[in-house]
Short mmCIF file of C-alpha atoms in Angstrom, two decimals:
data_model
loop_
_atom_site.label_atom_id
_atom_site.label_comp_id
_atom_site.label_asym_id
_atom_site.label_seq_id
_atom_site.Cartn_x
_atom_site.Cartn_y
_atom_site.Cartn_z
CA UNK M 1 -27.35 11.25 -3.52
CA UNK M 2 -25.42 10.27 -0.55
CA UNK M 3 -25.75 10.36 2.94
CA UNK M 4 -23.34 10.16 6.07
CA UNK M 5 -23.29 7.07 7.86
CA UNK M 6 -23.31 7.37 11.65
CA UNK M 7 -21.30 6.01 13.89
CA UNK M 8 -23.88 4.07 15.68
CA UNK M 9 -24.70 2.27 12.56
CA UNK M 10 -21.75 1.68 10.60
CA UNK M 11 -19.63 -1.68 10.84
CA UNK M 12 -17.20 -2.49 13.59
CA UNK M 13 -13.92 -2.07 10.95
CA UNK M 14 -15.88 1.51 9.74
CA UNK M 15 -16.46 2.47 13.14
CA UNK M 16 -12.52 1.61 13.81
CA UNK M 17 -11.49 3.67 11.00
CA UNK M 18 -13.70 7.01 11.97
CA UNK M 19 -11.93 6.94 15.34
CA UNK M 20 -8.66 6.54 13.89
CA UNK M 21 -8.21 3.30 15.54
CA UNK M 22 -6.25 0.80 13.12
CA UNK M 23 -4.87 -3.02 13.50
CA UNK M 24 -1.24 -3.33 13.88
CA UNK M 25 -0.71 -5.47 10.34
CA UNK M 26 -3.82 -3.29 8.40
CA UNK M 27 -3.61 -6.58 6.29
CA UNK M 28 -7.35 -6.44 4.30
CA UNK M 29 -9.74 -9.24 5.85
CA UNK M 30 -9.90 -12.37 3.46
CA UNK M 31 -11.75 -11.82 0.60
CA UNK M 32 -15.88 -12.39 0.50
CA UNK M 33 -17.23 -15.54 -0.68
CA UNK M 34 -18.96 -15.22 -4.34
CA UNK M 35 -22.71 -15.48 -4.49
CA UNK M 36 -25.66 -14.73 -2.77
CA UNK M 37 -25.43 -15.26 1.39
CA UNK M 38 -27.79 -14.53 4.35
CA UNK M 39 -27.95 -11.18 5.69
CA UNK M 40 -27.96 -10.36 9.41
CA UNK M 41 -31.46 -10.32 9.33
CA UNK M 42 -32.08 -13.89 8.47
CA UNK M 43 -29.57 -15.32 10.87
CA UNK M 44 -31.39 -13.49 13.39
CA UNK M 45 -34.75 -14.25 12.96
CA UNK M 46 -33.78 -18.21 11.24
CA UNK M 47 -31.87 -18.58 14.72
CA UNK M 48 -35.11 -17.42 16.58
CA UNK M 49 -37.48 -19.72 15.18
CA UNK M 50 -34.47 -22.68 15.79
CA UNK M 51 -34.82 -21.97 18.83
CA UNK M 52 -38.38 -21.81 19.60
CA UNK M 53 -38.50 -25.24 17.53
CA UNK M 54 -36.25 -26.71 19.62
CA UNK M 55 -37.41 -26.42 22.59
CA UNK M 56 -41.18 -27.36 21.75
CA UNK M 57 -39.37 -30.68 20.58
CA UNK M 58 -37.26 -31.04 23.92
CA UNK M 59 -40.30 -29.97 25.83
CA UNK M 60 -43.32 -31.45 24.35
CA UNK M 61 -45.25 -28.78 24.88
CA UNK M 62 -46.84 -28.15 21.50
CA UNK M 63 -47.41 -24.01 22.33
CA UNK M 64 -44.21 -23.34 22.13
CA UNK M 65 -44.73 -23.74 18.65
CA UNK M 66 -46.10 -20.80 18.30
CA UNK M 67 -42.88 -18.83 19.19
CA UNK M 68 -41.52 -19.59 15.90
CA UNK M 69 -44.64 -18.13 14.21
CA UNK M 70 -43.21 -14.38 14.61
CA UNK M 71 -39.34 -15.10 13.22
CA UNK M 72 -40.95 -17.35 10.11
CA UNK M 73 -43.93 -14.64 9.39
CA UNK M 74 -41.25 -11.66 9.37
CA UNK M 75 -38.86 -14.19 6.78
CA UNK M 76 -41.72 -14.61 4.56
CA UNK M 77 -42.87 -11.25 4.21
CA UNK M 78 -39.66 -9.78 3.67
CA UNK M 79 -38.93 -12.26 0.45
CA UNK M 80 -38.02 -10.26 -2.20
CA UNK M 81 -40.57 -9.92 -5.06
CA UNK M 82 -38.55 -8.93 -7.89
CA UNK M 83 -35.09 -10.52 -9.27
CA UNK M 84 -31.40 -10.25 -7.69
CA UNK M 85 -29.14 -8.77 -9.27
CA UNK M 86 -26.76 -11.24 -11.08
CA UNK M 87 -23.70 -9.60 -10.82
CA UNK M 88 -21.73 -6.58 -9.18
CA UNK M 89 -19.39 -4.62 -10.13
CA UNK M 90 -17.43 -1.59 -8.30
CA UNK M 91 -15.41 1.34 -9.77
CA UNK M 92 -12.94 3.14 -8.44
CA UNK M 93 -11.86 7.00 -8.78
CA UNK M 94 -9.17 8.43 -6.08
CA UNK M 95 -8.54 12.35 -6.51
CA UNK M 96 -5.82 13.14 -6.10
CA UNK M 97 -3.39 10.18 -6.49
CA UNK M 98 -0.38 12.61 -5.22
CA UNK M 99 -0.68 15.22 -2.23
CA UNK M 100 1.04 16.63 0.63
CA UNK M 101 0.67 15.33 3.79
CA UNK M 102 -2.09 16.79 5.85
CA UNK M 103 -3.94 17.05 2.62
CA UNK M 104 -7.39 15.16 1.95
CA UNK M 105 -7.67 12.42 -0.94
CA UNK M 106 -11.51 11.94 -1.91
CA UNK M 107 -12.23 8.23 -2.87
CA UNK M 108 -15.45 7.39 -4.95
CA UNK M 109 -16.77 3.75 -5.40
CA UNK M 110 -19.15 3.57 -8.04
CA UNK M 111 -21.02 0.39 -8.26
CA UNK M 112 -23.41 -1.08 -10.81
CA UNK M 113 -25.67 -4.28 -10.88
CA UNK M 114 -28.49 -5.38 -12.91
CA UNK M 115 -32.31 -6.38 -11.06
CA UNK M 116 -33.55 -5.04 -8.01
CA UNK M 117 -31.35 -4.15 -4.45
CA UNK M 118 -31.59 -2.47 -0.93
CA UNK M 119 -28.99 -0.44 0.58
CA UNK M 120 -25.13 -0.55 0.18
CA UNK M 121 -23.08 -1.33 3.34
CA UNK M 122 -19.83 -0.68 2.91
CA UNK M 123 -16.79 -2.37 5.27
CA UNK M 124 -13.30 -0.02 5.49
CA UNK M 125 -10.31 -1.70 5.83
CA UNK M 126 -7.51 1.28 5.38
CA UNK M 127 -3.50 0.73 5.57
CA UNK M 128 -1.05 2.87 7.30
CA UNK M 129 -0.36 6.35 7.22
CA UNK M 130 -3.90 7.23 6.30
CA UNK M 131 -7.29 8.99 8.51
CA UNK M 132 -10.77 7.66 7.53
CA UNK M 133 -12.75 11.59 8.02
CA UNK M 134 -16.19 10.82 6.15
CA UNK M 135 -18.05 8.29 5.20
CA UNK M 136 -21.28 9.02 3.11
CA UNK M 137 -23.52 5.76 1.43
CA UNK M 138 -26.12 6.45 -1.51
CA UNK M 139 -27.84 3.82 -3.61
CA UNK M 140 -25.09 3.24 -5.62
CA UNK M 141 -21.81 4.56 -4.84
CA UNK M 142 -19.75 4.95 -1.61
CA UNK M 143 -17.79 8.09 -0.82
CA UNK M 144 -15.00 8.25 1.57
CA UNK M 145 -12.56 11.12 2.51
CA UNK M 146 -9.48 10.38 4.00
CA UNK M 147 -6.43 12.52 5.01
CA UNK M 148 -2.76 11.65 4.38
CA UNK M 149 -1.42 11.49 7.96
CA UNK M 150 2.38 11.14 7.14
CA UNK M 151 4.94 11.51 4.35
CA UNK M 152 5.47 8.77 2.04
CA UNK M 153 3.97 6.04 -0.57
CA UNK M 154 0.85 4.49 1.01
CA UNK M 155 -1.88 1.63 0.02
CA UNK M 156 -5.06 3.18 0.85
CA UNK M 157 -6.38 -0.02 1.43
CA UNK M 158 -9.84 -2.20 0.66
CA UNK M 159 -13.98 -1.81 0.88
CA UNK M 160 -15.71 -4.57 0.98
CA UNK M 161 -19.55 -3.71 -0.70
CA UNK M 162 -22.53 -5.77 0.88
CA UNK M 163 -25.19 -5.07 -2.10
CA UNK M 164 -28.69 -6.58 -0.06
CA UNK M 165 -31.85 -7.37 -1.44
CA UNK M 166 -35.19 -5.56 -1.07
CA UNK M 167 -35.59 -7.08 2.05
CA UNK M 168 -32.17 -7.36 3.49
CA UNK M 169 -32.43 -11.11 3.50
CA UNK M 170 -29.60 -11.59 1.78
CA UNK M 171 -26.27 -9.82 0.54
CA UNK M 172 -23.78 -9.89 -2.44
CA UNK M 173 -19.91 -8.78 -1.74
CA UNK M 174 -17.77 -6.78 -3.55
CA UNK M 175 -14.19 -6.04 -3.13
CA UNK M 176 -13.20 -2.57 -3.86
CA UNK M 177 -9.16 -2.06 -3.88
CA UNK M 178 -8.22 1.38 -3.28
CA UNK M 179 -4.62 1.50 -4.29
CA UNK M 180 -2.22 3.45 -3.58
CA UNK M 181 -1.24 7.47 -2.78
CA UNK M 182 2.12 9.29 -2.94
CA UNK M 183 2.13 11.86 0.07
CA UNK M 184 4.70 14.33 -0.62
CA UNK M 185 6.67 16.20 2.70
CA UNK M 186 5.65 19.80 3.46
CA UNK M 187 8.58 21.64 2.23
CA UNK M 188 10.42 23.33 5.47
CA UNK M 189 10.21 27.32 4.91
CA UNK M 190 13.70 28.12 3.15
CA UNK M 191 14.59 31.38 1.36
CA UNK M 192 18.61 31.61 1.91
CA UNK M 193 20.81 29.52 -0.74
CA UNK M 194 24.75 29.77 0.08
CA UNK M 195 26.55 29.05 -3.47
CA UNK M 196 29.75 27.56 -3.46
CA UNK M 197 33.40 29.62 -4.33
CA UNK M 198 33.34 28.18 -7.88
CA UNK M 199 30.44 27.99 -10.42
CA UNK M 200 30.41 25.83 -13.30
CA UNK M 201 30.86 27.60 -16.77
CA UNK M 202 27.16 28.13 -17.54
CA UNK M 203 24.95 31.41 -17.48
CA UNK M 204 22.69 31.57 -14.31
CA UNK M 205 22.02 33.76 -11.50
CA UNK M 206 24.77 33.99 -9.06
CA UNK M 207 28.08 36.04 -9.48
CA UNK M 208 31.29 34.36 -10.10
CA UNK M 209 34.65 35.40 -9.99
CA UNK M 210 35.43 35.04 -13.60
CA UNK M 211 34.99 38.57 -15.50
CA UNK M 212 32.15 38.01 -18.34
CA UNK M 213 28.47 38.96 -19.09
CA UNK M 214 26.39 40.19 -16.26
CA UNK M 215 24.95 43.04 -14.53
CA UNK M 216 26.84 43.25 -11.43
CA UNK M 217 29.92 45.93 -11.82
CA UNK M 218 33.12 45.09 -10.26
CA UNK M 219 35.51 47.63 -11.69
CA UNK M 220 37.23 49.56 -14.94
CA UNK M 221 39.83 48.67 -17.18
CA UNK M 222 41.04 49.46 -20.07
CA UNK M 223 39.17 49.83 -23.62
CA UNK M 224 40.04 46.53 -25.74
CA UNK M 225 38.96 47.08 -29.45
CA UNK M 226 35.66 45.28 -30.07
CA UNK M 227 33.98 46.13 -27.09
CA UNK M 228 31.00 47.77 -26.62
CA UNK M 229 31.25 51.77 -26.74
CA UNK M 230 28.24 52.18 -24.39
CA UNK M 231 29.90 50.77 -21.83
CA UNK M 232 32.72 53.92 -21.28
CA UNK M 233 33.14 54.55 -17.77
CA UNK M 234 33.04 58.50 -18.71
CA UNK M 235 34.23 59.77 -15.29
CA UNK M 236 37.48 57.27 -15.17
CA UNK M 237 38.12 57.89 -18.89
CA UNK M 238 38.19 61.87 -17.81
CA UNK M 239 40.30 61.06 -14.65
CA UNK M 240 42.88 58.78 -16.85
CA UNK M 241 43.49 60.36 -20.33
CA UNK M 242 42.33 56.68 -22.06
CA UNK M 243 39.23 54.70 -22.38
CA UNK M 244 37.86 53.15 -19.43
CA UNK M 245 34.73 50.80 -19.97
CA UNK M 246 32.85 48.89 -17.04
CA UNK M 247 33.96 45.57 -15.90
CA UNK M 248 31.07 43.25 -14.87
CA UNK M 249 31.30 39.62 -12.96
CA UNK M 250 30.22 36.53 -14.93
CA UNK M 251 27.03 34.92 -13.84
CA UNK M 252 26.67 31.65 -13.20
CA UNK M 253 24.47 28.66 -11.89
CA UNK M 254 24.86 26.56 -9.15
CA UNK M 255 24.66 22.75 -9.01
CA UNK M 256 23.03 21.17 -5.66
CA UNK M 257 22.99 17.91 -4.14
CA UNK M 258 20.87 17.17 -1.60
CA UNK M 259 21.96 13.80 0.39
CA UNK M 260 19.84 12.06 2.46
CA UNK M 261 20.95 10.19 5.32
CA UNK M 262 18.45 7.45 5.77
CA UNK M 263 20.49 4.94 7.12
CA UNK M 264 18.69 5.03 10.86
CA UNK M 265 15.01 6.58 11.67
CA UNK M 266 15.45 7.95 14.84
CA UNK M 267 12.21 8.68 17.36
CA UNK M 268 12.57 12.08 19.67
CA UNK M 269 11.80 10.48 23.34
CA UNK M 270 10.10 13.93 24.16
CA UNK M 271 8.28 15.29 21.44
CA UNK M 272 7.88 11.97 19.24
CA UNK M 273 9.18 13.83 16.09
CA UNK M 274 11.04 11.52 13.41
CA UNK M 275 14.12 12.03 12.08
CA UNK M 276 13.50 11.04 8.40
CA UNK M 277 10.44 13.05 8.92
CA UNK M 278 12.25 16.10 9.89
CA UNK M 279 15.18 15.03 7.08
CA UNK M 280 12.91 15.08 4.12
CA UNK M 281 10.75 18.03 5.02
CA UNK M 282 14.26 19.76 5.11
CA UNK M 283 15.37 18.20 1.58
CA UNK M 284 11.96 19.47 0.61
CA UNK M 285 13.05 23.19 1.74
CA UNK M 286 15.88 23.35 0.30
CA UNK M 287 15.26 21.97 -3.40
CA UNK M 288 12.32 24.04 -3.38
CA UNK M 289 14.51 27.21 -2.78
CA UNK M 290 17.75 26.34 -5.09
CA UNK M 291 14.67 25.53 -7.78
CA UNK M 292 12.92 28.81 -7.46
CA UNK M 293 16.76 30.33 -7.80
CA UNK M 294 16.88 28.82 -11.55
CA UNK M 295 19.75 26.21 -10.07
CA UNK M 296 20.20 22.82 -10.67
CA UNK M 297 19.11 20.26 -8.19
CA UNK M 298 19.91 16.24 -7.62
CA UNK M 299 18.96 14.07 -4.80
CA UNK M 300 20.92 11.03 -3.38
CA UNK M 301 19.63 9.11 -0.65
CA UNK M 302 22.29 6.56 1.13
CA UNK M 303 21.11 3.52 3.02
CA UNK M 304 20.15 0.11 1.73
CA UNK M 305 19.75 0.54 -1.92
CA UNK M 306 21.37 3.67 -3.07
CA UNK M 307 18.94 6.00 -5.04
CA UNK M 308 20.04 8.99 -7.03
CA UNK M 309 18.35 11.95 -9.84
CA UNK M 310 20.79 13.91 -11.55
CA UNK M 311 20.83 17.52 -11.24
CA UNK M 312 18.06 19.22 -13.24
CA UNK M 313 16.20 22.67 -13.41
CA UNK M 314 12.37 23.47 -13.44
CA UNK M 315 9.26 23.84 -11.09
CA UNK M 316 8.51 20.17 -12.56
CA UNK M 317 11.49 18.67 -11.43
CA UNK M 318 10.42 18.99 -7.57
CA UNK M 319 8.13 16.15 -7.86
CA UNK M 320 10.38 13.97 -9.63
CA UNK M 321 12.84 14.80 -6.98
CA UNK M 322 10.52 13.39 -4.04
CA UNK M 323 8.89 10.55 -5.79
CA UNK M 324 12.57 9.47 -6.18
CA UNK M 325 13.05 8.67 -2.36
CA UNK M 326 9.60 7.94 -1.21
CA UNK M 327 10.23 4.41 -1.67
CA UNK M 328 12.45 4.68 1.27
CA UNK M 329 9.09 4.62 3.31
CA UNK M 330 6.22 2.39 1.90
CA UNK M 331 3.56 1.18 4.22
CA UNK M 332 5.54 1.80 7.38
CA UNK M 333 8.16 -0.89 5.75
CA UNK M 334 11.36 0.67 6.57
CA UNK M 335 13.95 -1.19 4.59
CA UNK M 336 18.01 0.19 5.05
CA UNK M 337 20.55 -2.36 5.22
CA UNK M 338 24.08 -1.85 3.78
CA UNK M 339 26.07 1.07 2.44
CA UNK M 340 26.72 1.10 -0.65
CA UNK M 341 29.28 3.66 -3.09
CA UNK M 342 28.18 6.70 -4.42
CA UNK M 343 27.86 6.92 -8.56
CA UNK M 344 29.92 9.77 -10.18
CA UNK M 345 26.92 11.13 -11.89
CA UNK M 346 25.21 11.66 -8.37
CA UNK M 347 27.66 14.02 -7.36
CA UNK M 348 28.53 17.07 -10.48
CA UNK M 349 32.36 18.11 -10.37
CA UNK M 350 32.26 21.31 -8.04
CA UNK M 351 28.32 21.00 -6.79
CA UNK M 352 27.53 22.11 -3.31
CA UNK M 353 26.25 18.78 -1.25
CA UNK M 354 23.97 19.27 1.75
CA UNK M 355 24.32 16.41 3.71
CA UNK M 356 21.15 16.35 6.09
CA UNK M 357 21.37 13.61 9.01
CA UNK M 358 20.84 13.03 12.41
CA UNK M 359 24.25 12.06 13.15
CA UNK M 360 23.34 8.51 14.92
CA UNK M 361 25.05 6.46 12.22
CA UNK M 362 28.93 5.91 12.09
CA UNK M 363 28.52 4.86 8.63
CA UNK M 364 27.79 8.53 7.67
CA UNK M 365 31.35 9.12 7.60
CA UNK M 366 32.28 6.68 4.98
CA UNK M 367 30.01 8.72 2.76
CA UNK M 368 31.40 12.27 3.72
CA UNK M 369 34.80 10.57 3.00
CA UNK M 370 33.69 10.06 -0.43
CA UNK M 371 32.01 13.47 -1.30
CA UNK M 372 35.74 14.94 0.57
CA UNK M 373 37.49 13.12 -1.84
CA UNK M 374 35.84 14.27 -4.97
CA UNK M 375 36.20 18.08 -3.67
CA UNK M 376 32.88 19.19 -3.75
CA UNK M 377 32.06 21.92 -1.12
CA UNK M 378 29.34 20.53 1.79
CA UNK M 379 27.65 21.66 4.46
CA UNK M 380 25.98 19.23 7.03
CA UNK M 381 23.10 20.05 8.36
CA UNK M 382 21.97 18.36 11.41
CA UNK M 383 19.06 17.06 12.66
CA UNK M 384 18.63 16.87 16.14
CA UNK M 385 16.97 14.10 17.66
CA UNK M 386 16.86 14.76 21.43
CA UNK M 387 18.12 13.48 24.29
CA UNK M 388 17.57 10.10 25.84
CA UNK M 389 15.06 10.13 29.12
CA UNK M 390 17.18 9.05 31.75
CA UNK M 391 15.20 8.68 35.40
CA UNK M 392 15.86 10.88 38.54
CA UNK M 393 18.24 9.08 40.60
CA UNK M 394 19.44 6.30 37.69
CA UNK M 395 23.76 6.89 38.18
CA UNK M 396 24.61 4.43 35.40
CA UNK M 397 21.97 6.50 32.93
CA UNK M 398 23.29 9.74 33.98
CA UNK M 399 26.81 8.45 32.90
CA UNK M 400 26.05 6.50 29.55
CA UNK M 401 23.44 10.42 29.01
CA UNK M 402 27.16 12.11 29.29
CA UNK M 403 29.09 9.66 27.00
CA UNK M 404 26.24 9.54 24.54
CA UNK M 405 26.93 13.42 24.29
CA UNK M 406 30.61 13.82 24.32
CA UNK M 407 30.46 11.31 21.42
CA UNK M 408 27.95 13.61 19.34
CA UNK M 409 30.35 16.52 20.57
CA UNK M 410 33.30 13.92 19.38
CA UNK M 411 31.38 13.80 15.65
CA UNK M 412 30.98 17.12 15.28
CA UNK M 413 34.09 18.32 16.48
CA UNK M 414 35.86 15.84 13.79
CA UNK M 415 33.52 17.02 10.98
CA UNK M 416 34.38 21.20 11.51
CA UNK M 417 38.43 20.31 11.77
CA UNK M 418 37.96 18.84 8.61
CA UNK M 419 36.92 22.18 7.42
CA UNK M 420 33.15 20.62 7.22
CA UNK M 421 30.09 23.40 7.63
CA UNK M 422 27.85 22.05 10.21
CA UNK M 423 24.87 23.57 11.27
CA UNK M 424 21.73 22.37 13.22
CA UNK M 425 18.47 22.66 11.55
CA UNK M 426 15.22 22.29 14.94
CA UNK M 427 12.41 21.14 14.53
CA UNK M 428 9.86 24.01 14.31
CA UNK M 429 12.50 26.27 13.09
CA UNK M 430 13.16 28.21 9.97
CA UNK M 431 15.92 26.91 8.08
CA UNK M 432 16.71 30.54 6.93
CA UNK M 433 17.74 30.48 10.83
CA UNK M 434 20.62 27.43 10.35
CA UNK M 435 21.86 28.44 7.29
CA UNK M 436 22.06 32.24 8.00
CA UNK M 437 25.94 31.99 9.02
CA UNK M 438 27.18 30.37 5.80
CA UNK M 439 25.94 33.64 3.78
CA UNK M 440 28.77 35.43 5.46
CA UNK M 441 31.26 33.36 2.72
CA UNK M 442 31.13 31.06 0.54
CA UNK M 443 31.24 27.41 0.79
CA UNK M 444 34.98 25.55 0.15
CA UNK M 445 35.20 22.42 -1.33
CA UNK M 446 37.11 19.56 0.17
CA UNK M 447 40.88 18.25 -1.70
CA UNK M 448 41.50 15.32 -3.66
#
């Protein structure tokens, strides 16, 4: 059985953790010493008795003696009568290694050890991007509950065990690493899924131009020998004098790419919202959606090392999507340096590429250059990131506010000329909303 510990009572790094409070580095303290040590208890009273012993030497007063009486009577009738345990050992279950963020992971520290013990006193030492919520101690196992505060791949961090004696003289450590977590982004709310003009050759769910086998009718013509007879248009055939039989559009399934611009993490100056936050959540969206479609979906994320999943189908293939990028953010470490090509296997002949980014990086434009080239059709979808806080009064900020928008304008402006869909996706928003106006036609592809 185990019980909550209270604040009052629980160590200073436990009490830090329960109020959310974290060290900057949330580097794991050294590692305990092996073997038995004193407890609290008997530095306390041992540095009592000290004391009193001291100064009956410095005084020469001999009842002073007696002060140390108390500490040494308390030390000797707290010795332990049976035997320590010998050795320690702690287990560790996590449930469930991957979640959304926002979502609680449940840690359970089992741990055994042979003779007779006191209580278990446990020391939290958690890494970023996680929230310390419970904390319950039994005789032998630790619980903890903690909540994944962000997107991304996170080491939960370290518990240090003090295992004390019957009475609490002394204590035996035990480290207790937690690992790690993958916290997946909370998909943005998407239902809409433009298709591009033309569809690969492959049966799926959208409507091509190409007459074949489907169920949407387009028109009559003219019965070819080897068709099927229950297929007569009855009323044309009347109207014409010849066999007319129904004339359906080919179905077809699209390919998506969803490209990642995580070349810059950019921090709203009002609301605090990040841009590779807001990016991936939006990713998130919009594979869920082409997936639930029965389309085919890839991923390429651009900045530092270039990382990539071919398109692929299936409910499955959302979490292989996301664990593909999350190493873009791993314990706050937020490593980009470079650009670096795109593979032809990233990018299907004729797939429809989302390019979501904030538009803060110039070197977004080499890699629109190179999706251009290839001809796929792409939309860009934007993420704003606010405007900087300039001060009442500050001339020089009000100007460089007013260039640093005419040259967002300036980016924009270049992208639509170059027949590029761009559309701005809000935090807070639907991103039904942004893409609404691309149903109205479908998406054109760049030329070679």
């Amino acid at each position: 059985m185990t019980k909550p510990v209270p604040a009052s009572r629980a160590a200073a790094a436990v009490r830090r953790a329960l109020d959310g409070r974290q060290e900057v580095t949330a580097e794991p303290p050294p590692p305990p010493p092996p073997g038995w040590r004193p407890g609290e208890r008997t530095l306390r009273l041992g540095t009592l008795a000290v004391v009193a012993l001291s100064a009956a030497l410095v005084t020469g007063r001999p009842w002073v003696l007696a002060l140390a009486a108390g500490p040494l009577v308390l030390l000797a009738l707290a010795l332990p009568s049976g035997r320590r345990p010998d050795a320690v050992t702690a287990e560790v279950e996590v449930e469930p290694r991957r979640c959304f963020e926002g979502e609680q992971v449940t840690v359970r520290i089992a741990v055994a050890y042979d003779g007779e013990a006191g209580r278990l006193d446990p020391g939290v030492t958690l890494g970023h991007g996680v929230l310390l919520d419970h904390l319950a101690v039994g005789p032998h196992r630790v619980d903890l509950v903690l909540t994944a505060q962000r997107w991304g791949r996170w080491t939960l961090g370290t518990v240090d065990v003090d295992l004390y004696d019957r009475g609490g003289l002394a204590r035996l450590s035990v480290r207790a690493e937690l690992g790690e977590i993958a916290a997946f982004p909370v998909p943005e709310h998407a239902g809409l899924t433009p298709i591009p003009v033309r569809l690969p050759q492959r049966l799926g769910e959208h409507t091509a131009v190409q007459r074949g086998e489907g169920v949407e009718v387009t028109g009559v013509h003219p019965y070819v020998r080897g068709e099927r007879q229950r297929r007569i248009h009855w009323p044309a055939t009347t109207r014409r004098g010849t066999l007319q039989v129904h004339q359906f559009a080919a179905e077809r399934t699209a390919d998506t790419v969803v490209l990642l611009d995580v070349l810059t993490d950019v921090v709203d100056p009002v609301t605090g919202a990040s841009s590779l936050d807001e990016t991936f959540r939006a990713a998130a969206g919009l594979v869920r959606a082409y997936l639930r479609t029965h389309d085919r979906v890839g991923v390429v994320s651009v900045g530092g090392a270039t990382r990539w999943l071919q398109p692929g189908s299936g409910q499955g293939y959302f979490y292989r999507i996301v664990e593909s990028v999350l190493e873009v953010r791993k314990d706050r470490a937020y490593r980009t340096a470079g650009l670096s090509r795109l593979p032809p296997p990233a990018l299907p002949e004729g797939a429809l590429v989302y390019v979501i980014t904030p538009l803060t990086d110039q070197r977004i434009f080499d890699v629109l250059h190179q999706v251009r080239g290839r001809a796929n059709p792409m939309i860009v979808v934007e993420i704003p990131t606010g405007d900087p806080i300039v001060e009442p009064g500050d001339t020089e900020g009000e100007l460089a506010l007013r260039l640093w928008r005419a040259d967002r304008d300036a980016m924009r402006f270049a992208l639509v000329e170059r027949g590029i869909a761009v559309v701005a996706h809000r935090p807070g928003e639907t991103l039904d909303l942004a893409l609404a106006p691309l149903l109205r036609t479908r998406i054109h592809g760049g030329s070679r």
